[in-house]
PDB file of C-alpha atoms and ligand atoms in Angstrom:
ATOM      1  CA  UNK A   1       0.000   0.000   0.000  1.00  0.00           C
ATOM      2  CA  UNK A   2       1.304   3.387  -0.914  1.00  0.00           C
ATOM      3  CA  UNK A   3       0.688   5.892   1.841  1.00  0.00           C
ATOM      4  CA  UNK A   4       1.746   9.403   1.072  1.00  0.00           C
ATOM      5  CA  UNK A   5       0.797  12.731   2.476  1.00  0.00           C
ATOM      6  CA  UNK A   6       0.814  15.735   0.193  1.00  0.00           C
ATOM      7  CA  UNK A   7       3.394  18.038   1.679  1.00  0.00           C
ATOM      8  CA  UNK A   8       2.162  21.007  -0.323  1.00  0.00           C
ATOM      9  CA  UNK A   9      -1.354  20.439   0.948  1.00  0.00           C
ATOM     10  CA  UNK A  10      -0.161  20.094   4.528  1.00  0.00           C
ATOM     11  CA  UNK A  11       1.943  23.234   4.566  1.00  0.00           C
ATOM     12  CA  UNK A  12      -0.766  25.048   2.678  1.00  0.00           C
ATOM     13  CA  UNK A  13      -3.204  24.178   5.434  1.00  0.00           C
ATOM     14  CA  UNK A  14      -0.798  25.132   8.160  1.00  0.00           C
ATOM     15  CA  UNK A  15      -0.078  28.489   6.592  1.00  0.00           C
ATOM     16  CA  UNK A  16      -3.602  29.110   5.389  1.00  0.00           C
ATOM     17  CA  UNK A  17      -2.439  29.380   1.797  1.00  0.00           C
ATOM     18  CA  UNK A  18      -5.082  29.582  -0.917  1.00  0.00           C
ATOM     19  CA  UNK A  19      -5.948  26.384  -2.725  1.00  0.00           C
ATOM     20  CA  UNK A  20      -4.672  27.868  -5.997  1.00  0.00           C
ATOM     21  CA  UNK A  21      -1.176  26.838  -4.927  1.00  0.00           C
ATOM     22  CA  UNK A  22       0.358  24.603  -7.616  1.00  0.00           C
ATOM     23  CA  UNK A  23       0.646  20.891  -6.872  1.00  0.00           C
ATOM     24  CA  UNK A  24       4.336  20.842  -7.736  1.00  0.00           C
ATOM     25  CA  UNK A  25       6.450  21.421  -4.665  1.00  0.00           C
ATOM     26  CA  UNK A  26       8.167  24.777  -4.752  1.00  0.00           C
ATOM     27  CA  UNK A  27      11.484  25.086  -2.893  1.00  0.00           C
ATOM     28  CA  UNK A  28      10.664  25.475   0.767  1.00  0.00           C
ATOM     29  CA  UNK A  29      14.021  25.192   2.429  1.00  0.00           C
ATOM     30  CA  UNK A  30      14.909  27.919   4.877  1.00  0.00           C
ATOM     31  CA  UNK A  31      18.225  28.762   6.498  1.00  0.00           C
ATOM     32  CA  UNK A  32      18.522  27.396  10.047  1.00  0.00           C
ATOM     33  CA  UNK A  33      21.456  28.313  12.267  1.00  0.00           C
ATOM     34  CA  UNK A  34      22.222  25.502  14.714  1.00  0.00           C
ATOM     35  CA  UNK A  35      23.670  26.962  17.908  1.00  0.00           C
ATOM     36  CA  UNK A  36      25.030  23.602  19.029  1.00  0.00           C
ATOM     37  CA  UNK A  37      27.272  22.911  16.013  1.00  0.00           C
ATOM     38  CA  UNK A  38      27.502  26.435  14.569  1.00  0.00           C
ATOM     39  CA  UNK A  39      26.533  25.293  11.063  1.00  0.00           C
ATOM     40  CA  UNK A  40      23.992  27.109   8.922  1.00  0.00           C
ATOM     41  CA  UNK A  41      21.738  24.464   7.435  1.00  0.00           C
ATOM     42  CA  UNK A  42      19.212  24.563   4.668  1.00  0.00           C
ATOM     43  CA  UNK A  43      16.144  23.028   6.310  1.00  0.00           C
ATOM     44  CA  UNK A  44      13.179  21.232   4.786  1.00  0.00           C
ATOM     45  CA  UNK A  45      10.349  19.642   6.754  1.00  0.00           C
ATOM     46  CA  UNK A  46       8.993  16.358   5.415  1.00  0.00           C
ATOM     47  CA  UNK A  47       5.640  14.967   6.557  1.00  0.00           C
ATOM     48  CA  UNK A  48       5.981  11.592   8.285  1.00  0.00           C
ATOM     49  CA  UNK A  49       2.306  11.528   9.226  1.00  0.00           C
ATOM     50  CA  UNK A  50      -0.438  14.133   9.186  1.00  0.00           C
ATOM     51  CA  UNK A  51       0.749  15.180  12.644  1.00  0.00           C
ATOM     52  CA  UNK A  52       4.547  15.025  12.627  1.00  0.00           C
ATOM     53  CA  UNK A  53       7.453  16.011  10.395  1.00  0.00           C
ATOM     54  CA  UNK A  54      10.974  14.802   9.846  1.00  0.00           C
ATOM     55  CA  UNK A  55      13.338  17.787   9.677  1.00  0.00           C
ATOM     56  CA  UNK A  56      16.116  17.434   7.091  1.00  0.00           C
ATOM     57  CA  UNK A  57      19.002  19.912   7.347  1.00  0.00           C
ATOM     58  CA  UNK A  58      21.955  20.058   4.942  1.00  0.00           C
ATOM     59  CA  UNK A  59      25.019  22.299   5.286  1.00  0.00           C
ATOM     60  CA  UNK A  60      27.389  22.829   2.344  1.00  0.00           C
ATOM     61  CA  UNK A  61      30.727  24.577   1.963  1.00  0.00           C
ATOM     62  CA  UNK A  62      30.347  28.013   0.340  1.00  0.00           C
ATOM     63  CA  UNK A  63      32.011  28.584  -3.030  1.00  0.00           C
ATOM     64  CA  UNK A  64      32.510  24.967  -4.092  1.00  0.00           C
ATOM     65  CA  UNK A  65      34.517  25.072  -7.370  1.00  0.00           C
ATOM     66  CA  UNK A  66      32.512  24.065 -10.456  1.00  0.00           C
ATOM     67  CA  UNK A  67      32.334  20.305 -11.029  1.00  0.00           C
ATOM     68  CA  UNK A  68      34.256  19.492  -7.836  1.00  0.00           C
ATOM     69  CA  UNK A  69      32.939  16.970  -5.330  1.00  0.00           C
ATOM     70  CA  UNK A  70      32.121  18.359  -1.897  1.00  0.00           C
ATOM     71  CA  UNK A  71      31.180  17.100   1.531  1.00  0.00           C
ATOM     72  CA  UNK A  72      27.992  18.031   3.328  1.00  0.00           C
ATOM     73  CA  UNK A  73      26.896  17.995   6.952  1.00  0.00           C
ATOM     74  CA  UNK A  74      23.500  16.398   7.441  1.00  0.00           C
ATOM     75  CA  UNK A  75      21.372  16.988  10.530  1.00  0.00           C
ATOM     76  CA  UNK A  76      18.097  15.133  10.878  1.00  0.00           C
ATOM     77  CA  UNK A  77      15.496  15.479  13.629  1.00  0.00           C
ATOM     78  CA  UNK A  78      13.040  12.583  13.681  1.00  0.00           C
ATOM     79  CA  UNK A  79       9.950  12.027  15.828  1.00  0.00           C
ATOM     80  CA  UNK A  80      10.384   9.334  18.488  1.00  0.00           C
ATOM     81  CA  UNK A  81       7.534   7.375  16.893  1.00  0.00           C
ATOM     82  CA  UNK A  82       9.741   6.463  13.920  1.00  0.00           C
ATOM     83  CA  UNK A  83      11.979   3.402  13.792  1.00  0.00           C
ATOM     84  CA  UNK A  84      14.027   4.594  10.831  1.00  0.00           C
ATOM     85  CA  UNK A  85      14.162   7.553   8.448  1.00  0.00           C
ATOM     86  CA  UNK A  86      15.917   7.757   5.087  1.00  0.00           C
ATOM     87  CA  UNK A  87      16.947  10.358   2.541  1.00  0.00           C
ATOM     88  CA  UNK A  88      17.400   9.488  -1.158  1.00  0.00           C
ATOM     89  CA  UNK A  89      19.841  11.952  -2.699  1.00  0.00           C
ATOM     90  CA  UNK A  90      18.785  11.259  -6.280  1.00  0.00           C
ATOM     91  CA  UNK A  91      15.096  11.865  -5.617  1.00  0.00           C
ATOM     92  CA  UNK A  92      13.999   8.251  -5.967  1.00  0.00           C
ATOM     93  CA  UNK A  93      14.748   4.964  -4.257  1.00  0.00           C
ATOM     94  CA  UNK A  94      16.819   3.330  -6.985  1.00  0.00           C
ATOM     95  CA  UNK A  95      20.509   3.910  -7.822  1.00  0.00           C
ATOM     96  CA  UNK A  96      21.466   6.809  -5.619  1.00  0.00           C
ATOM     97  CA  UNK A  97      22.934   7.186  -2.115  1.00  0.00           C
ATOM     98  CA  UNK A  98      20.383   6.439   0.616  1.00  0.00           C
ATOM     99  CA  UNK A  99      21.126   7.901   4.044  1.00  0.00           C
ATOM    100  CA  UNK A 100      19.274   5.681   6.508  1.00  0.00           C
ATOM    101  CA  UNK A 101      19.259   6.203  10.280  1.00  0.00           C
ATOM    102  CA  UNK A 102      17.638   4.674  13.325  1.00  0.00           C
ATOM    103  CA  UNK A 103      17.579   5.552  17.015  1.00  0.00           C
ATOM    104  CA  UNK A 104      20.165   3.840  19.202  1.00  0.00           C
ATOM    105  CA  UNK A 105      20.217   5.135  22.738  1.00  0.00           C
ATOM    106  CA  UNK A 106      21.670   8.631  22.866  1.00  0.00           C
ATOM    107  CA  UNK A 107      23.450   8.359  19.523  1.00  0.00           C
ATOM    108  CA  UNK A 108      21.471   7.356  16.418  1.00  0.00           C
ATOM    109  CA  UNK A 109      23.119   4.994  13.930  1.00  0.00           C
ATOM    110  CA  UNK A 110      23.581   6.197  10.350  1.00  0.00           C
ATOM    111  CA  UNK A 111      23.767   3.545   7.656  1.00  0.00           C
ATOM    112  CA  UNK A 112      24.873   3.951   4.039  1.00  0.00           C
ATOM    113  CA  UNK A 113      22.606   2.116   1.581  1.00  0.00           C
ATOM    114  CA  UNK A 114      21.947   1.713  -2.154  1.00  0.00           C
ATOM    115  CA  UNK A 115      19.052   0.020  -3.915  1.00  0.00           C
ATOM    116  CA  UNK A 116      19.073  -1.477  -7.386  1.00  0.00           C
ATOM    117  CA  UNK A 117      15.353  -2.325  -7.222  1.00  0.00           C
ATOM    118  CA  UNK A 118      12.361  -1.615  -5.004  1.00  0.00           C
ATOM    119  CA  UNK A 119      13.551  -4.085  -2.398  1.00  0.00           C
ATOM    120  CA  UNK A 120      15.770  -3.997   0.690  1.00  0.00           C
ATOM    121  CA  UNK A 121      18.745  -1.724  -0.071  1.00  0.00           C
ATOM    122  CA  UNK A 122      22.294  -3.088   0.215  1.00  0.00           C
ATOM    123  CA  UNK A 123      25.254  -1.459   1.969  1.00  0.00           C
ATOM    124  CA  UNK A 124      26.899   1.320  -0.042  1.00  0.00           C
ATOM    125  CA  UNK A 125      30.599   2.010   0.386  1.00  0.00           C
ATOM    126  CA  UNK A 126      30.591   5.003  -1.993  1.00  0.00           C
ATOM    127  CA  UNK A 127      29.397   7.284   0.802  1.00  0.00           C
ATOM    128  CA  UNK A 128      31.018   7.595   4.214  1.00  0.00           C
ATOM    129  CA  UNK A 129      29.491   9.152   7.303  1.00  0.00           C
ATOM    130  CA  UNK A 130      31.434  10.701  10.175  1.00  0.00           C
ATOM    131  CA  UNK A 131      29.490  11.711  13.291  1.00  0.00           C
ATOM    132  CA  UNK A 132      30.123  15.175  14.634  1.00  0.00           C
ATOM    133  CA  UNK A 133      30.980  15.444  18.311  1.00  0.00           C
ATOM    134  CA  UNK A 134      27.841  17.541  18.792  1.00  0.00           C
ATOM    135  CA  UNK A 135      24.279  17.383  17.587  1.00  0.00           C
ATOM    136  CA  UNK A 136      23.391  13.716  18.019  1.00  0.00           C
ATOM    137  CA  UNK A 137      20.923  12.972  20.774  1.00  0.00           C
ATOM    138  CA  UNK A 138      17.599  11.626  21.818  1.00  0.00           C
ATOM    139  CA  UNK A 139      14.851  12.621  24.235  1.00  0.00           C
ATOM    140  CA  UNK A 140      11.255  11.594  24.877  1.00  0.00           C
ATOM    141  CA  UNK A 141       9.905  13.170  21.697  1.00  0.00           C
ATOM    142  CA  UNK A 142      12.714  13.194  19.116  1.00  0.00           C
ATOM    143  CA  UNK A 143      15.995  11.689  18.059  1.00  0.00           C
ATOM    144  CA  UNK A 144      18.580  13.663  16.180  1.00  0.00           C
ATOM    145  CA  UNK A 145      21.865  13.015  14.415  1.00  0.00           C
ATOM    146  CA  UNK A 146      24.514  15.207  12.777  1.00  0.00           C
ATOM    147  CA  UNK A 147      27.116  13.682  10.446  1.00  0.00           C
ATOM    148  CA  UNK A 148      29.530  14.682   7.728  1.00  0.00           C
ATOM    149  CA  UNK A 149      28.912  12.813   4.482  1.00  0.00           C
ATOM    150  CA  UNK A 150      31.548  12.270   1.824  1.00  0.00           C
ATOM    151  CA  UNK A 151      29.956  10.836  -1.309  1.00  0.00           C
ATOM    152  CA  UNK A 152      26.317  11.874  -0.871  1.00  0.00           C
ATOM    153  CA  UNK A 153      26.361  14.598  -3.526  1.00  0.00           C
ATOM    154  CA  UNK A 154      28.350  12.844  -6.291  1.00  0.00           C
ATOM    155  CA  UNK A 155      27.683   9.303  -7.464  1.00  0.00           C
ATOM    156  CA  UNK A 156      27.307   7.101 -10.516  1.00  0.00           C
ATOM    157  CA  UNK A 157      23.546   7.003 -11.063  1.00  0.00           C
ATOM    158  CA  UNK A 158      21.296   5.076 -13.445  1.00  0.00           C
ATOM    159  CA  UNK A 159      22.106   7.410 -16.339  1.00  0.00           C
ATOM    160  CA  UNK A 160      25.699   8.414 -15.617  1.00  0.00           C
ATOM    161  CA  UNK A 161      27.631  10.532 -13.191  1.00  0.00           C
ATOM    162  CA  UNK A 162      25.577  12.845 -10.976  1.00  0.00           C
ATOM    163  CA  UNK A 163      26.694  15.902  -9.039  1.00  0.00           C
ATOM    164  CA  UNK A 164      24.164  17.849  -7.013  1.00  0.00           C
ATOM    165  CA  UNK A 165      24.704  21.546  -7.674  1.00  0.00           C
ATOM    166  CA  UNK A 166      25.254  23.134  -4.235  1.00  0.00           C
ATOM    167  CA  UNK A 167      23.775  26.426  -5.470  1.00  0.00           C
ATOM    168  CA  UNK A 168      20.487  24.944  -6.656  1.00  0.00           C
ATOM    169  CA  UNK A 169      17.231  23.394  -5.509  1.00  0.00           C
ATOM    170  CA  UNK A 170      16.748  19.708  -6.021  1.00  0.00           C
ATOM    171  CA  UNK A 171      14.058  17.113  -5.488  1.00  0.00           C
ATOM    172  CA  UNK A 172      15.093  14.547  -2.888  1.00  0.00           C
ATOM    173  CA  UNK A 173      13.219  11.425  -1.831  1.00  0.00           C
ATOM    174  CA  UNK A 174      12.554  10.381   1.729  1.00  0.00           C
ATOM    175  CA  UNK A 175      11.038   7.410   3.476  1.00  0.00           C
ATOM    176  CA  UNK A 176      10.302   6.289   7.029  1.00  0.00           C
ATOM    177  CA  UNK A 177       8.862   3.489   9.074  1.00  0.00           C
ATOM    178  CA  UNK A 178       7.363   3.219  12.525  1.00  0.00           C
ATOM    179  CA  UNK A 179       8.822  -0.287  12.683  1.00  0.00           C
ATOM    180  CA  UNK A 180      11.857  -0.515  14.936  1.00  0.00           C
ATOM    181  CA  UNK A 181      15.226  -1.894  13.919  1.00  0.00           C
ATOM    182  CA  UNK A 182      16.008  -4.913  16.079  1.00  0.00           C
ATOM    183  CA  UNK A 183      19.785  -4.407  16.397  1.00  0.00           C
ATOM    184  CA  UNK A 184      20.163  -0.628  16.107  1.00  0.00           C
ATOM    185  CA  UNK A 185      23.821  -0.445  17.121  1.00  0.00           C
ATOM    186  CA  UNK A 186      24.750  -2.100  13.794  1.00  0.00           C
ATOM    187  CA  UNK A 187      25.035   0.089  10.708  1.00  0.00           C
ATOM    188  CA  UNK A 188      24.198  -2.952   8.574  1.00  0.00           C
ATOM    189  CA  UNK A 189      21.002  -3.837  10.447  1.00  0.00           C
ATOM    190  CA  UNK A 190      18.025  -4.994   8.421  1.00  0.00           C
ATOM    191  CA  UNK A 191      15.220  -2.456   8.246  1.00  0.00           C
ATOM    192  CA  UNK A 192      11.483  -2.985   7.809  1.00  0.00           C
ATOM    193  CA  UNK A 193       9.936  -1.532   4.641  1.00  0.00           C
ATOM    194  CA  UNK A 194       8.728   2.071   4.798  1.00  0.00           C
ATOM    195  CA  UNK A 195       5.183   3.026   5.777  1.00  0.00           C
ATOM    196  CA  UNK A 196       5.588   6.336   3.973  1.00  0.00           C
ATOM    197  CA  UNK A 197       7.677   7.706   1.148  1.00  0.00           C
ATOM    198  CA  UNK A 198       7.471  11.058  -0.571  1.00  0.00           C
ATOM    199  CA  UNK A 199       9.549  13.867  -2.032  1.00  0.00           C
ATOM    200  CA  UNK A 200      10.862  17.227  -0.886  1.00  0.00           C
ATOM    201  CA  UNK A 201      12.391  20.034  -2.890  1.00  0.00           C
ATOM    202  CA  UNK A 202      15.489  21.158  -1.057  1.00  0.00           C
ATOM    203  CA  UNK A 203      17.241  24.487  -1.713  1.00  0.00           C
ATOM    204  CA  UNK A 204      20.905  23.651  -1.131  1.00  0.00           C
ATOM    205  CA  UNK A 205      21.962  27.296  -1.479  1.00  0.00           C
ATOM    206  CA  UNK A 206      20.344  28.218   1.861  1.00  0.00           C
ATOM    207  CA  UNK A 207      22.902  26.061   3.698  1.00  0.00           C
ATOM    208  CA  UNK A 208      26.204  27.515   2.424  1.00  0.00           C
ATOM    209  CA  UNK A 209      28.929  27.948   5.080  1.00  0.00           C
ATOM    210  CA  UNK A 210      32.030  30.046   4.318  1.00  0.00           C
ATOM    211  CA  UNK A 211      33.740  28.582   7.407  1.00  0.00           C
ATOM    212  CA  UNK A 212      32.767  24.962   6.682  1.00  0.00           C
ATOM    213  CA  UNK A 213      36.220  23.484   7.429  1.00  0.00           C
ATOM    214  CA  UNK A 214      36.624  25.434  10.673  1.00  0.00           C
ATOM    215  CA  UNK A 215      33.153  24.369  11.819  1.00  0.00           C
ATOM    216  CA  UNK A 216      34.011  20.727  11.162  1.00  0.00           C
ATOM    217  CA  UNK A 217      37.145  21.115  13.279  1.00  0.00           C
ATOM    218  CA  UNK A 218      35.098  22.759  16.032  1.00  0.00           C
ATOM    219  CA  UNK A 219      32.878  19.663  15.970  1.00  0.00           C
ATOM    220  CA  UNK A 220      35.707  17.160  16.166  1.00  0.00           C
ATOM    221  CA  UNK A 221      35.890  16.192  12.483  1.00  0.00           C
ATOM    222  CA  UNK A 222      38.842  16.705  10.166  1.00  0.00           C
ATOM    223  CA  UNK A 223      38.010  18.301   6.849  1.00  0.00           C
ATOM    224  CA  UNK A 224      40.420  16.805   4.373  1.00  0.00           C
ATOM    225  CA  UNK A 225      39.654  17.726   0.792  1.00  0.00           C
ATOM    226  CA  UNK A 226      37.476  15.163  -0.981  1.00  0.00           C
ATOM    227  CA  UNK A 227      39.432  12.375  -2.653  1.00  0.00           C
ATOM    228  CA  UNK A 228      40.736  13.444  -6.077  1.00  0.00           C
ATOM    229  CA  UNK A 229      39.620  10.145  -7.584  1.00  0.00           C
ATOM    230  CA  UNK A 230      36.074  11.423  -7.142  1.00  0.00           C
ATOM    231  CA  UNK A 231      36.644  14.288  -9.563  1.00  0.00           C
ATOM    232  CA  UNK A 232      34.110  14.271 -12.362  1.00  0.00           C
TER     233      UNK A 232
HETATM  234  C1  HEM B 301      13.346  -2.862   3.475  1.00  0.00           C
HETATM  235  C2  HEM B 301      13.656  -1.787   2.751  1.00  0.00           C
HETATM  236  C3  HEM B 301      12.846  -1.291   1.580  1.00  0.00           C
HETATM  237  C4  HEM B 301      11.941  -1.934   0.805  1.00  0.00           C
HETATM  238  C5  HEM B 301      11.501  -3.390   0.872  1.00  0.00           C
HETATM  239  C6  HEM B 301      11.413  -0.964  -0.137  1.00  0.00           C
HETATM  240  C7  HEM B 301      10.449  -1.229  -1.101  1.00  0.00           C
HETATM  241  C8  HEM B 301       9.869  -0.289  -1.929  1.00  0.00           C
HETATM  242  C9  HEM B 301       8.821  -0.540  -2.884  1.00  0.00           C
HETATM  243  C10 HEM B 301       8.195  -1.910  -3.153  1.00  0.00           C
HETATM  244  C11 HEM B 301       8.518   0.633  -3.480  1.00  0.00           C
HETATM  245  C12 HEM B 301       7.491   0.862  -4.557  1.00  0.00           C
HETATM  246  C13 HEM B 301       6.179   1.195  -3.922  1.00  0.00           C
HETATM  247  C14 HEM B 301       5.128   1.572  -4.922  1.00  0.00           C
HETATM  248  O1  HEM B 301       5.381   1.556  -6.135  1.00  0.00           O
HETATM  249  O2  HEM B 301       4.005   1.908  -4.498  1.00  0.00           O
HETATM  250  C15 HEM B 301       9.364   1.657  -2.905  1.00  0.00           C
HETATM  251  C16 HEM B 301       9.346   2.997  -3.236  1.00  0.00           C
HETATM  252  C17 HEM B 301      10.199   3.961  -2.708  1.00  0.00           C
HETATM  253  N1  HEM B 301      11.157   3.779  -1.735  1.00  0.00           N
HETATM  254 FE1  HEM B 301      11.613   2.012  -0.873  1.00  0.00          FE
HETATM  255  N2  HEM B 301      12.020   0.243   0.089  1.00  0.00           N
HETATM  256  C18 HEM B 301      12.912   0.081   1.121  1.00  0.00           C
HETATM  257  C19 HEM B 301      13.752   1.041   1.634  1.00  0.00           C
HETATM  258  C20 HEM B 301      13.839   2.354   1.198  1.00  0.00           C
HETATM  259  C21 HEM B 301      14.788   3.317   1.712  1.00  0.00           C
HETATM  260  C22 HEM B 301      15.850   3.041   2.754  1.00  0.00           C
HETATM  261  C23 HEM B 301      14.541   4.486   1.092  1.00  0.00           C
HETATM  262  C24 HEM B 301      15.333   5.745   1.361  1.00  0.00           C
HETATM  263  C25 HEM B 301      14.899   6.943   1.328  1.00  0.00           C
HETATM  264  C26 HEM B 301      13.418   4.275   0.168  1.00  0.00           C
HETATM  265  C27 HEM B 301      12.823   5.220  -0.639  1.00  0.00           C
HETATM  266  C28 HEM B 301      11.780   4.980  -1.515  1.00  0.00           C
HETATM  267  C29 HEM B 301      11.176   6.005  -2.357  1.00  0.00           C
HETATM  268  C30 HEM B 301      11.556   7.475  -2.404  1.00  0.00           C
HETATM  269  C31 HEM B 301      10.174   5.354  -3.094  1.00  0.00           C
HETATM  270  C32 HEM B 301       9.237   5.982  -4.136  1.00  0.00           C
HETATM  271  C33 HEM B 301       9.491   5.428  -5.515  1.00  0.00           C
HETATM  272  C34 HEM B 301      10.823   5.868  -6.001  1.00  0.00           C
HETATM  273  O3  HEM B 301      11.048   7.087  -5.997  1.00  0.00           O
HETATM  274  O4  HEM B 301      11.648   5.017  -6.363  1.00  0.00           O
HETATM  275  N3  HEM B 301      13.041   2.950   0.255  1.00  0.00           N
HETATM  276  N4  HEM B 301      10.177   1.072  -1.973  1.00  0.00           N
HETATM  277  C1  NAG B 302      13.998  16.986  22.094  1.00  0.00           C
HETATM  278  O1  NAG B 302      14.933  16.908  21.048  1.00  0.00           O
HETATM  279  C2  NAG B 302      14.596  17.640  19.898  1.00  0.00           C
HETATM  280  C3  NAG B 302      15.640  17.344  18.840  1.00  0.00           C
HETATM  281  O2  NAG B 302      16.914  17.585  19.277  1.00  0.00           O
HETATM  282  C4  NAG B 302      14.471  19.108  20.225  1.00  0.00           C
HETATM  283  O3  NAG B 302      14.097  19.833  19.075  1.00  0.00           O
HETATM  284  C5  NAG B 302      13.442  19.302  21.319  1.00  0.00           C
HETATM  285  O4  NAG B 302      13.397  20.660  21.686  1.00  0.00           O
HETATM  286  C6  NAG B 302      13.784  18.427  22.512  1.00  0.00           C
HETATM  287  N1  NAG B 302      12.719  18.518  23.497  1.00  0.00           N
HETATM  288  C7  NAG B 302      12.938  18.755  24.786  1.00  0.00           C
HETATM  289  C8  NAG B 302      11.746  18.795  25.647  1.00  0.00           C
HETATM  290  O5  NAG B 302      14.070  18.943  25.204  1.00  0.00           O
HETATM  291  C1  NAG B 303      26.867  13.258  20.144  1.00  0.00           C
HETATM  292  O1  NAG B 303      26.468  14.602  20.442  1.00  0.00           O
HETATM  293  C2  NAG B 303      26.426  14.880  21.838  1.00  0.00           C
HETATM  294  C3  NAG B 303      25.895  16.286  22.004  1.00  0.00           C
HETATM  295  O2  NAG B 303      24.734  16.490  21.253  1.00  0.00           O
HETATM  296  C4  NAG B 303      27.816  14.734  22.433  1.00  0.00           C
HETATM  297  O3  NAG B 303      27.757  14.959  23.815  1.00  0.00           O
HETATM  298  C5  NAG B 303      28.326  13.335  22.160  1.00  0.00           C
HETATM  299  O4  NAG B 303      29.677  13.235  22.560  1.00  0.00           O
HETATM  300  C6  NAG B 303      28.260  13.002  20.688  1.00  0.00           C
HETATM  301  N1  NAG B 303      28.659  11.627  20.523  1.00  0.00           N
HETATM  302  C7  NAG B 303      29.426  11.218  19.543  1.00  0.00           C
HETATM  303  C8  NAG B 303      29.811   9.800  19.543  1.00  0.00           C
HETATM  304  O5  NAG B 303      29.787  11.935  18.643  1.00  0.00           O
END
């Protein structure tokens, strides 16, 4: 069963927008400054149910040279009711990096996945995730993680090499399940299929950080330049 919730309709209701709003999702990301890590993130809210959202935040380095790969910092805030949440960087489930995460005590586990069909995704070594020393936590209502990703924004997709333009808006896919992961300390744990999947349009430009490397250092992560073998 496909269960989706129209994000445009939801936000339209919340903001009292007129029903003439187009069905296609316009960019809705806003800049969010996280006091804990110091990063400026581009933030998009994604409906998990009619009542609760997943918050996806992506920080990019400012002034990435044309055609060069670049790292991002991802911060996700998920409602406690969810057993896993995922982001699909190519805007669909198949043949693009999938960032999957599930709660695990105080520090959620982030797992790198890749699907070649609409079935359980495999591990994906083309993206690596490094937790920041701040910004990962859990309380009674939410769980949150903050990681650096190398390899989320460039990859070999179904029709050739892809590079997400850090100055543009892009459609991303997301999915989530209320079903819990049985061994959440493992980043290769098996996950139950999603209850919900849908799409967001994310404006990467709202999350540009001129001091990206210094902020990584402040959060305990080295910021070596991306591997030259990843050049397009
Ligand atoms: C046990 C794991 C998973 C299974 C068995 C599974 C299975 C499926 C199936 C059968 C569909 C097609 C549904 C339909 O046509 O109505 C689908 C769609 C989709 N799935 Fe998954 N999925 C899994 C994990 C994931 C993960 C981790 C993501 C990450 C974000 C994801 C994102 C999507 C998206 C965005 C769609 C919409 C169609 C598309 O854009 O390709 N799925 N999935
Ligand atoms: C619980 O954690 C979330 C995510 O970090 C945060 O937004 C929220 O304010 C926290 N709630 C309380 C009561 O501390
Ligand atoms: C996760 O972030 C918290 C603060 O939000 C910090 O105290 C903790 O050390 C971090 N843990 C790891 C493993 O990075």
